[in-house]
Coordinates of C-alpha atoms in Angstrom, one line a residue:
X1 CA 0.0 0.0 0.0
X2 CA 1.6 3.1 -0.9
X3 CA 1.2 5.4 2.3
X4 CA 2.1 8.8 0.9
X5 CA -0.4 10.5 0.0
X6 CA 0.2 12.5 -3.7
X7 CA -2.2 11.2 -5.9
X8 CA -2.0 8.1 -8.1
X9 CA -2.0 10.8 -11.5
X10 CA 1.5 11.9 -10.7
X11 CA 3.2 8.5 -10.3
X12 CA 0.9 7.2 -13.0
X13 CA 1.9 9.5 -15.5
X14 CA 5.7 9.1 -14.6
X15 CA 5.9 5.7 -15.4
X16 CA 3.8 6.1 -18.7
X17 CA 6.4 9.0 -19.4
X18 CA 9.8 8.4 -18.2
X19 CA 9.9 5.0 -18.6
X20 CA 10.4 4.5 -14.7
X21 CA 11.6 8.0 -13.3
X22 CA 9.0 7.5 -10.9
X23 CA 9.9 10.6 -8.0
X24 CA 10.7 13.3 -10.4
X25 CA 7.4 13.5 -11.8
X26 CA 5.8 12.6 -9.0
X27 CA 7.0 15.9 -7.5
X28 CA 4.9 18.8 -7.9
X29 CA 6.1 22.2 -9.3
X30 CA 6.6 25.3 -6.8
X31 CA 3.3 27.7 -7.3
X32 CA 4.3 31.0 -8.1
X33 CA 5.1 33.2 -4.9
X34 CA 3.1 37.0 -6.3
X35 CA 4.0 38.5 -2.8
X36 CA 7.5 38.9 -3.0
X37 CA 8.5 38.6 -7.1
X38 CA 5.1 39.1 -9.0
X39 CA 6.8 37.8 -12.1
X40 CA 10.1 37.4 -13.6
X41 CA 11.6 39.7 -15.9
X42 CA 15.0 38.1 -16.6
X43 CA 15.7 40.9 -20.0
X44 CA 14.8 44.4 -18.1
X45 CA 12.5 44.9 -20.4
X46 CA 9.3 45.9 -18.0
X47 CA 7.3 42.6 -19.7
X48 CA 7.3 39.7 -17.7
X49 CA 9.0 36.6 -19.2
X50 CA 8.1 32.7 -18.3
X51 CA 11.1 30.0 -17.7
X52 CA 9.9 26.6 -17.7
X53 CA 11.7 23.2 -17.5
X54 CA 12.6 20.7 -19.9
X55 CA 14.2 18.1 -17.8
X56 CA 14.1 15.0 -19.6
X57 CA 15.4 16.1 -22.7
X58 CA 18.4 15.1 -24.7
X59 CA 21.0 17.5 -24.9
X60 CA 24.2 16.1 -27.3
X61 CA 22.8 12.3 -27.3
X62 CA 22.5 12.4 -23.1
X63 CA 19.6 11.4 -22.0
X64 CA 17.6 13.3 -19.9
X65 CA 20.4 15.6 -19.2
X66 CA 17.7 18.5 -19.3
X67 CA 17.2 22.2 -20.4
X68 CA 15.8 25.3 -18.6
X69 CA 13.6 27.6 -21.6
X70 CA 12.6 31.0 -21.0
X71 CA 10.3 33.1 -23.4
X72 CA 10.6 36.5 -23.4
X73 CA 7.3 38.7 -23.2
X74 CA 6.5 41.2 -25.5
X75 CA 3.5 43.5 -26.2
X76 CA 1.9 40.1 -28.5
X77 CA 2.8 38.0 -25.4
X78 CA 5.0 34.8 -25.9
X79 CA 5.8 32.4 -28.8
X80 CA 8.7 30.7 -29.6
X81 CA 10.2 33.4 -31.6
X82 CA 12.0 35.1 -28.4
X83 CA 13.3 32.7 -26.5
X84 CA 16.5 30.9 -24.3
X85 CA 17.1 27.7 -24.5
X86 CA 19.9 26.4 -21.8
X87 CA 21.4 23.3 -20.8
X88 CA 24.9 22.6 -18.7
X89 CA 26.3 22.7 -21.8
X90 CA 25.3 25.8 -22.9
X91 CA 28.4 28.7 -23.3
X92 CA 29.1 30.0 -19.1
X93 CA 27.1 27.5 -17.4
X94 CA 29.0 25.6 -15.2
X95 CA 29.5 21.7 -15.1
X96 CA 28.7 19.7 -18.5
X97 CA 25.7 18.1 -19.7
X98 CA 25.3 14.2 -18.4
X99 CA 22.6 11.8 -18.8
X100 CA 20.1 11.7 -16.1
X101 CA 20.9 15.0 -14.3
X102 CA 17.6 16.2 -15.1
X103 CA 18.9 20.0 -15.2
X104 CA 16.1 22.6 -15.1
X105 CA 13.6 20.4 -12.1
X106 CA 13.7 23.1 -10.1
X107 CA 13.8 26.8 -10.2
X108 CA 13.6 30.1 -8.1
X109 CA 13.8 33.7 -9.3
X110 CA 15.0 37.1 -8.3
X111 CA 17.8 39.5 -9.0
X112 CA 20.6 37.4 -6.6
X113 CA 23.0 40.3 -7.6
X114 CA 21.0 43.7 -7.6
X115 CA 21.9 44.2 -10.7
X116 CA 18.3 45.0 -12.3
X117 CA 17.7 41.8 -13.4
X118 CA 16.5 39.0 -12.3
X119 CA 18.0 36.0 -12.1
X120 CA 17.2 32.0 -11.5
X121 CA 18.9 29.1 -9.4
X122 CA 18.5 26.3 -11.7
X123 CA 18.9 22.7 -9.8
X124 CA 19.7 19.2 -11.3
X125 CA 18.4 17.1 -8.5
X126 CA 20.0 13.5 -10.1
X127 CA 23.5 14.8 -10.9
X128 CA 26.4 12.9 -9.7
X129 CA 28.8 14.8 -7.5
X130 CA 32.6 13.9 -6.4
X131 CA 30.9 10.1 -6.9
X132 CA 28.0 10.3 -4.9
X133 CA 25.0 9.1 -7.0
X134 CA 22.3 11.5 -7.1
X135 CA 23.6 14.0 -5.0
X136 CA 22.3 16.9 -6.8
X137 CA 23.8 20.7 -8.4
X138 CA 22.6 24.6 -8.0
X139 CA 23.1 26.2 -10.7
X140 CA 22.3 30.7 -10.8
X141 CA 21.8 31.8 -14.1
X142 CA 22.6 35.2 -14.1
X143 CA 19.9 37.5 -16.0
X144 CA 21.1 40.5 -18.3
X145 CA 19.5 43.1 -21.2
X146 CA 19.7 39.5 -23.5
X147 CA 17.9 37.7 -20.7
X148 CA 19.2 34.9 -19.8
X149 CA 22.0 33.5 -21.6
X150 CA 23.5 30.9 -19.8
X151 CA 26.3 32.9 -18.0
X152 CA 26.4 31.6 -14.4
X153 CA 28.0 30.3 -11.0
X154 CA 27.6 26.7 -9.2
X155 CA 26.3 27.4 -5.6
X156 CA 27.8 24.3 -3.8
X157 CA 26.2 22.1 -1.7
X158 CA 27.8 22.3 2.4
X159 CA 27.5 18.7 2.4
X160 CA 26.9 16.5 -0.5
X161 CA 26.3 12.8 0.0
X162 CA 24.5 10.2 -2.7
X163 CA 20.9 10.3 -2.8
X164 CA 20.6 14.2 -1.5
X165 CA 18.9 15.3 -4.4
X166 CA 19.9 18.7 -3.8
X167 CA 17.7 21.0 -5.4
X168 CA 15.0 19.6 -5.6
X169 CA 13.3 22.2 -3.8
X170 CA 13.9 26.0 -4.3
X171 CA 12.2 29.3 -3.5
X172 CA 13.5 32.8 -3.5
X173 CA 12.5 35.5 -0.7
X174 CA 13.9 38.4 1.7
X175 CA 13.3 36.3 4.4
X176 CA 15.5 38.8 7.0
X177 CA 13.3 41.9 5.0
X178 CA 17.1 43.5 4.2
X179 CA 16.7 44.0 1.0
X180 CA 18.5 41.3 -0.8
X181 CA 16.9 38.0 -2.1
X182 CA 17.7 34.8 -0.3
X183 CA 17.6 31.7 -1.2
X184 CA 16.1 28.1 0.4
X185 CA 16.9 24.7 -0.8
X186 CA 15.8 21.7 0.3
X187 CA 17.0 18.1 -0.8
X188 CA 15.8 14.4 0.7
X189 CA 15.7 15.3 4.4
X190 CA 13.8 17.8 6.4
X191 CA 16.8 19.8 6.8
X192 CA 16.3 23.7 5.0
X193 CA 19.5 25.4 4.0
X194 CA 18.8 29.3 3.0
X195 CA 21.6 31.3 1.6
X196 CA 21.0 34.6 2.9
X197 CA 22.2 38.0 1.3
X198 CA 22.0 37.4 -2.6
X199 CA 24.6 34.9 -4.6
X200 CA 28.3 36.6 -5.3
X201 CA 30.2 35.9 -8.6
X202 CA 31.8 32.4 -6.7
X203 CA 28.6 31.0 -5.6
X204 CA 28.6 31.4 -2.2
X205 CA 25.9 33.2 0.3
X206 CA 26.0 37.3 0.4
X207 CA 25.4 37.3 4.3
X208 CA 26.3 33.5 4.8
X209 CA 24.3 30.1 5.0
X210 CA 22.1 28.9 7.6
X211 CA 19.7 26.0 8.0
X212 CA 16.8 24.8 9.6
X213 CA 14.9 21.5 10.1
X214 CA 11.3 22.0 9.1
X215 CA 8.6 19.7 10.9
X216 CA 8.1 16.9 8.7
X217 CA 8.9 13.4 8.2
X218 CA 12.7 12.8 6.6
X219 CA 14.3 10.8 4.6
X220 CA 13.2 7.2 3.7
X221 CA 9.9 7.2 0.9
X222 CA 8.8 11.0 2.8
X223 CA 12.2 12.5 1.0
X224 CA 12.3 15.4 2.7
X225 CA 10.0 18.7 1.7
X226 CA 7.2 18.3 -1.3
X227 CA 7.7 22.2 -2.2
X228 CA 8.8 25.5 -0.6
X229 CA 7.1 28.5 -1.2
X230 CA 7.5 31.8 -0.1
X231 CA 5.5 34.8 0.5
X232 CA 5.1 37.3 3.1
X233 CA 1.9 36.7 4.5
X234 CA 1.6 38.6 7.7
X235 CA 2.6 41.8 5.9
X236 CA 5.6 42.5 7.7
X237 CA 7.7 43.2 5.0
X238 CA 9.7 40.1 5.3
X239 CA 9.1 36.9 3.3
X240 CA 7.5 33.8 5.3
X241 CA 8.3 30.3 4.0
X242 CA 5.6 27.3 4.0
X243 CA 6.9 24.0 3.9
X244 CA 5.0 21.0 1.9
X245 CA 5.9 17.8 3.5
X246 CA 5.0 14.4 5.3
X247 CA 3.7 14.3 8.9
X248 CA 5.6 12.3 11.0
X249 CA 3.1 10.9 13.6
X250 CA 0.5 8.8 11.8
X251 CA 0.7 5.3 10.0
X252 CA -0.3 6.7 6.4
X253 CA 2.3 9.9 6.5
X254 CA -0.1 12.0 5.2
X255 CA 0.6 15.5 3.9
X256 CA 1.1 18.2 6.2
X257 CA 2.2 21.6 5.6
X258 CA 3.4 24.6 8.0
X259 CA 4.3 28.1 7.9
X260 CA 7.7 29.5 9.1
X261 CA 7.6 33.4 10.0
X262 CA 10.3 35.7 8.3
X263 CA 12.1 37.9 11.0
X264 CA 15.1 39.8 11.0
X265 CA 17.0 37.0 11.7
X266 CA 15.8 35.2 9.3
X267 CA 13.3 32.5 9.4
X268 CA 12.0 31.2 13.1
X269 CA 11.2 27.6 12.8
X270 CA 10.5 27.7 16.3
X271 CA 7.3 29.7 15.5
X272 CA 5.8 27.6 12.8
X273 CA 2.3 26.9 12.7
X274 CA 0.4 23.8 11.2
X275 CA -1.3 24.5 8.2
X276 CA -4.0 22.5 6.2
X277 CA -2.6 19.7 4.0
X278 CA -1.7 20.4 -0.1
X279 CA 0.9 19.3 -1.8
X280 CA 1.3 22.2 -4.4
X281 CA 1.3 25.6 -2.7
X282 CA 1.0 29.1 -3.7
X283 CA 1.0 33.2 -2.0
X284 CA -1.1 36.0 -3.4
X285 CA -3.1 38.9 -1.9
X286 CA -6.6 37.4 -2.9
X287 CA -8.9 39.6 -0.6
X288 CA -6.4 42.8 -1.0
X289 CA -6.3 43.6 2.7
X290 CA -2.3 43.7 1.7
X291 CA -2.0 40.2 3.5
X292 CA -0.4 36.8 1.6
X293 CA -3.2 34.1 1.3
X294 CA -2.0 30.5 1.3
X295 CA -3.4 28.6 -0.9
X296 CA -2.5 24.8 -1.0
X297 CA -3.8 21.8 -3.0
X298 CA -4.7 18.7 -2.0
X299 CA -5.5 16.6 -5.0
X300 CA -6.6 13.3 -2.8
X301 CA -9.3 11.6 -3.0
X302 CA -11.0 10.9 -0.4
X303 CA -9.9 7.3 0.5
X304 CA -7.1 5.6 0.8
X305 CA -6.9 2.6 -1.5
X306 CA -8.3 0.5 1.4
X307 CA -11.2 2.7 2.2
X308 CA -8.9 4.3 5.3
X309 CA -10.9 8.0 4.9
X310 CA -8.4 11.2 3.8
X311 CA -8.2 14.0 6.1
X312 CA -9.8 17.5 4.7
X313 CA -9.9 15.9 1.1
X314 CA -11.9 16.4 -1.6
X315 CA -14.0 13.7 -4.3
X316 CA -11.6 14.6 -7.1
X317 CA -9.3 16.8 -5.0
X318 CA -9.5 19.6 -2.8
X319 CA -8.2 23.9 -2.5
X320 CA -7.7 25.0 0.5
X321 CA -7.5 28.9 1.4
X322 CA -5.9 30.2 4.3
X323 CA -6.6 34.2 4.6
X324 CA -3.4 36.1 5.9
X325 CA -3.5 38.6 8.7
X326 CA -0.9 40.5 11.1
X327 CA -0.3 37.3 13.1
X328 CA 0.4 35.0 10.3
X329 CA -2.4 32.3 9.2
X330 CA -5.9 33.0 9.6
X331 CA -9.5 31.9 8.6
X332 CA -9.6 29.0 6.3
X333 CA -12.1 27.9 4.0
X334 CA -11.9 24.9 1.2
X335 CA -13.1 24.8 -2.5
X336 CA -13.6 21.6 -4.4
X337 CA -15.5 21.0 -8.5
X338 CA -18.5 20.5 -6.6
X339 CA -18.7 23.9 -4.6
X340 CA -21.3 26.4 -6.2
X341 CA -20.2 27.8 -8.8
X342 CA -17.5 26.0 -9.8
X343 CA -17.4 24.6 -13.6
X344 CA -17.8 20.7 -13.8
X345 CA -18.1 18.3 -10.7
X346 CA -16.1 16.4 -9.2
X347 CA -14.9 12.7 -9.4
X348 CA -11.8 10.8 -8.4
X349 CA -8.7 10.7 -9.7
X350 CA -9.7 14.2 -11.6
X351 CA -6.7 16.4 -9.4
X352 CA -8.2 19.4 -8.9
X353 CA -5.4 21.5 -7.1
X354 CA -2.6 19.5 -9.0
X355 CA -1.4 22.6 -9.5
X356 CA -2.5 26.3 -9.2
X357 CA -1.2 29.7 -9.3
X358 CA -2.0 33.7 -8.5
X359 CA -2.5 36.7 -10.6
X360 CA -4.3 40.0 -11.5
X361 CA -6.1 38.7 -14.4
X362 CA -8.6 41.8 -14.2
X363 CA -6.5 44.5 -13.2
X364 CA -8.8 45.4 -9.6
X365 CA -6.2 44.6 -7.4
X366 CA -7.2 41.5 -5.8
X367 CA -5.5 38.4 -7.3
X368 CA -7.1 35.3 -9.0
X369 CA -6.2 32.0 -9.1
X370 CA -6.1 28.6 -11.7
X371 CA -6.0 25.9 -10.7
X372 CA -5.5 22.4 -12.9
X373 CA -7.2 19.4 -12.8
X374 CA -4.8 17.3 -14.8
X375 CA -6.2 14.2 -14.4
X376 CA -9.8 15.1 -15.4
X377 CA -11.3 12.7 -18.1
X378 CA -14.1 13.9 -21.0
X379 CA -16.1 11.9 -22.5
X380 CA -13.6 8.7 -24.2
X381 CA -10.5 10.6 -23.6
X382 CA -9.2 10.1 -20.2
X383 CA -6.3 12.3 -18.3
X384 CA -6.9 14.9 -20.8
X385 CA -6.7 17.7 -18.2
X386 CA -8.7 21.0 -17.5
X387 CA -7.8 24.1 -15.9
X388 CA -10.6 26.3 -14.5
X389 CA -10.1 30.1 -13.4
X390 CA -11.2 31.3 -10.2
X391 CA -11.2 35.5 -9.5
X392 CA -10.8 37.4 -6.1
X393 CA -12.7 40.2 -4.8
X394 CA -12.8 41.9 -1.4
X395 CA -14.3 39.3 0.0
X396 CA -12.2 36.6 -0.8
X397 CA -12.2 34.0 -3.4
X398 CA -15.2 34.1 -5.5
X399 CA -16.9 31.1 -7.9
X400 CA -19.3 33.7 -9.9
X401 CA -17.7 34.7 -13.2
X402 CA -15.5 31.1 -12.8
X403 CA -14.2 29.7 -16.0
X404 CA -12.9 26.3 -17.0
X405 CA -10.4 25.6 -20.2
X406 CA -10.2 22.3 -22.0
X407 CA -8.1 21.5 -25.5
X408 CA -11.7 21.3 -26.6
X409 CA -12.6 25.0 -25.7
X410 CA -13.6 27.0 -28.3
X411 CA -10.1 28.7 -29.5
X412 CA -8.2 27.1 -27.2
X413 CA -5.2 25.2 -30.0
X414 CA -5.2 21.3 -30.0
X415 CA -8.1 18.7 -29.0
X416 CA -8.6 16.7 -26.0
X417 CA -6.6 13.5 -25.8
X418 CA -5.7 10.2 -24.0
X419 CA -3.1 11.5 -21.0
X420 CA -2.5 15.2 -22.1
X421 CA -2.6 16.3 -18.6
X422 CA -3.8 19.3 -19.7
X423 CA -2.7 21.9 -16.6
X424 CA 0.6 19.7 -15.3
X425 CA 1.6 23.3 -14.5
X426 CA -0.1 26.7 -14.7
X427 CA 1.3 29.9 -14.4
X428 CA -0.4 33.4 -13.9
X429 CA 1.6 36.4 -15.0
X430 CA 1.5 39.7 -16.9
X431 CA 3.7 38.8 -20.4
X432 CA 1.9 41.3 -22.8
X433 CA 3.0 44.4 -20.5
X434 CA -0.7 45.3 -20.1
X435 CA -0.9 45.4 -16.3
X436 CA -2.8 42.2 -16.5
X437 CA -2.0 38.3 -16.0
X438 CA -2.2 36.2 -18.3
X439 CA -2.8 32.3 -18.7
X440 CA -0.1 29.7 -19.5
X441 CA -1.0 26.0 -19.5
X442 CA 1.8 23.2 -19.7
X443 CA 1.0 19.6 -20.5
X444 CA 2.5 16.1 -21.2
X445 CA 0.9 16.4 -24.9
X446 CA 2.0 13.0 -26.7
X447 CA 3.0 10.7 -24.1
X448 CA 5.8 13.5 -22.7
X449 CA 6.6 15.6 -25.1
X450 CA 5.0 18.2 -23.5
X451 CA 3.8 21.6 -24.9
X452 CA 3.0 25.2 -23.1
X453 CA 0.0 27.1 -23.7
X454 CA -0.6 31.2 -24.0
X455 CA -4.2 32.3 -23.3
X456 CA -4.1 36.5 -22.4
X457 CA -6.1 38.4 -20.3
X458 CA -8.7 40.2 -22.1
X459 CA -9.1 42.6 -19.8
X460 CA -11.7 41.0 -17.8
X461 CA -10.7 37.5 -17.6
X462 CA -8.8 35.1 -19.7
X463 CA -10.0 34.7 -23.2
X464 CA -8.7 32.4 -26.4
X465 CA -8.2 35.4 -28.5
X466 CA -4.8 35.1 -30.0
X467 CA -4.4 31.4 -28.3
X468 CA -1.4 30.0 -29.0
X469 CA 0.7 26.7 -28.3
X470 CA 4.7 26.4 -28.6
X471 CA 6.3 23.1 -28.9
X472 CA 9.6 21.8 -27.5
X473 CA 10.5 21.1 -31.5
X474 CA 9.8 24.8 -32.2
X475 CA 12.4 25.8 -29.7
X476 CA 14.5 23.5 -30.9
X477 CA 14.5 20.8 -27.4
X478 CA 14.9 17.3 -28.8
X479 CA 12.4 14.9 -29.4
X480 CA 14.7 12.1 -29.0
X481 CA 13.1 11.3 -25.4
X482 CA 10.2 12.8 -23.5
X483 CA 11.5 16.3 -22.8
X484 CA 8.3 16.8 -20.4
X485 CA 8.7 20.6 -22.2
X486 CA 6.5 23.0 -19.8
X487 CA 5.9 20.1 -16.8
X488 CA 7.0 23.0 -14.3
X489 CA 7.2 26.9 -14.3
X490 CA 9.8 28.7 -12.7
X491 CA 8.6 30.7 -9.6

């Protein structure tokens, strides 16, 4: 019986994909953090640009040596015409391109060296290092006016040892509130190390490294944090972090999550609270009161394989929405398919809140949310996907106005299919230069290819006018293997 509780789709769709990479995919993307960095802009340029992973593709005959791709915004939004692709063999980045390193799994933005642009740690969770198997890299990619051009700086790991993963966990904040990014990356254990001051030119911490063991199970089949995400929440100026993980006190491990305060020392483990179960996490002002909002997704079902009931789940998966305030987590209220309002209904296995991110759609200040449902079936064509499109108002999260996006949406490119997983990321951010976020869909299109699609905000909400869908082939990724092109956004 597996006891850990993230949803057959993942591990199903890993070992249709990658051919029995089963814990990479089975590990969530990082939801965007629109407290601290609304959006990336690696080029200057005032647009926001989207970076994206690639990790199982082919890069000179290595197989799933991975790629990191950006695409650049501009006033039409993005397409494949303006665009970086980067691998660990690209011209500046450090280290060389080897089969099953898996660069671009993980990513964090912000401007590591104040320059005005910002920049991302790129990890390779699976890379080999000094002979221990799977010990994991850090790679920042500094940004420029070209954007981001593979130029960059190893930041090494204190204590590398096989089976780390290093990496595979990253999020960028000003967790002290002094004005210069930090940086937290997990690996296998519970154990948090955050660099703290920015990255210098040789890779090492601006202010110096600390750590911190987060409240969850380590090691073994937990293997150490789900996700980080950061976001200042209680509005103090200084970025909180909330830890995904595995409890450590019942049978099944189930999911449970916690928030860690930013203070001026950094972050205070010792004042975590316990915070409802998701397994994909992400921060945004949804009410406006100028508070972060948690939002986390559990897509469980509601039973366990032998009927064992799911705590706070969901048929077909469940969003849970935890309203900030001055002393950190507040009121809490949950929103599954079923919940008035809400496009469709639920059923199991559909994971709704496999993934989900926040964004001013609309332009009124209060930010909106999509979440996916990548394993939602229509009709003959199972696994296809759907993403549907929640909007905030004083109040909180609202369902009236909610819209839903299928392949088979009017305008939308492509057709439902067998195992698109139509929403195995989302990301919400302004890449036309309008003020307002805009859509972008990844999925596993044909068997793990994986493609990335642009829907803009119309002003109001997200329309299919000017729709469009780039390729890993247009961008020049390799086909050779599954490339899982667009299987998760940088935040």
């Amino acid at each position: 019986m597996h006891k850990h509780l993230r949803t057959t789709l993942a591990t199903t769709a890993a070992a249709a994909l990658t051919g029995g990479l089963l814990t990479l995919a089975a590990t969530p993307a990082t939801a965007a953090d629109s407290m601290h960095v609304p959006q990336a802009d690696f080029n200057g340029d005032g647009i926001g640009d989207v970076g994206f992973s690639a990790w199982g593709a082919y890069v000179n005959g290595k197989a799933r040596a991975g790629q990191f791709v950006v695409l650049y915004g501009t006033t039409g939004g993005v397409s494949s015409a303006k665009r970086s692709v980067i691998s660990q063999n690209s011209t500046g980045t450090p280290d060389a391109a080897e089969a099953g390193d898996t660069f671009g799994s993980e990513h964090a933005y912000a401007d590591f060296n104040k320059d005005g642009y910002d920049d991302v740690a790129v990890s390779a969770p699976w890379e080999d290092v000094n002979g221990n198997a799977d010990s994991g890299t850090v790679t920042v990619l500094w940004g420029s006016a070209s954007g981001i051009t593979g130029r960059g700086v190893l930041v090494p790991n204190p204590a590398p040892s096989a089976n780390d993963q290093w990496g595979k966990n990253l999020a960028a904040g000003d967790f002290d509130g002094d004005g210069r990014a930090d940086l937290a990356v997990g690996n296998t254990s519970n154990v948090v190390q955050v660099y703290r001051g920015g990255i210098t030119a040789t890779g090492t911490a601006g202010r110096g490294r600390s750590s911190f063991k987060a409240p969850i199970r380590s090691g073994g089949t937990a293997r150490g944090p789900i996700n980080l995400t950061a976001g200042d929440v209680n509005g103090d100026k200084r970025t909180d972090l909330i830890v995904d993980g595995y409890e450590t006190t019942s049978d099944y491990g189930w999911n449970h999550n916690y928030y860690v305060p930013g203070t001026s020392t950094g972050l205070n483990v010792a004042a975590a609270k316990s915070l409802r179960p998701g397994t994909i996490t992400g921060i945004g002002d949804i009410n406006g009161d100028g508070f972060g909002d948690i939002v986390s997704g559990w897509d469980a079902d509601t039973r366990e394989p032998d009927g064992t009931p799911v705590p706070y789940s969901g048929k077909g998966g469940k969003v849970w929405i935890t309203y900030g305030s001055a002393s950190g987590p507040g009121t809490v209220t949950g929103i599954t398919q079923d919940s008035a309002g809400v496009p469709d209904a639920g059923e199991n296995t559909d994971g709704f809140g496999f993934e989900l991110d926040l964004g001013d759609i609309n332009g009124d200040g209060f930010q909106d949310l999509a979440i996916s449902s990548a394993g939602e079936s229509a009709g003959d064509d199972a696994d296809t996907g759907a993403v549907t499109v929640l909007y905030g108002s004083r109040s909180g999260l609202r369902t009236t106005g909610a819209q839903l996006f299928t392949q088979n949406t009017a305008g939308v490119p492509g057709e439902n299919e067998d195992k698109d997983y139509f929403g195995y990321d989302v990301k919400l951010d302004d890449l036309t230069g309008d003020g307002r976020a805009d859509l972008i869909v990844g999925s596993a299109e044909n068997a793990g290819d994986g493609t990335v699609t642009f829907l803009r905000s119309g002003g109001a909400k997200i329309t299919t006018t000017g729709a469009r869908v780039v390729t890993p082939y247009a961008v020049g990724v390799s086909l050779a293997d599954k490339p899982m092109f667009g299987a998760n956004m940088a935040d």
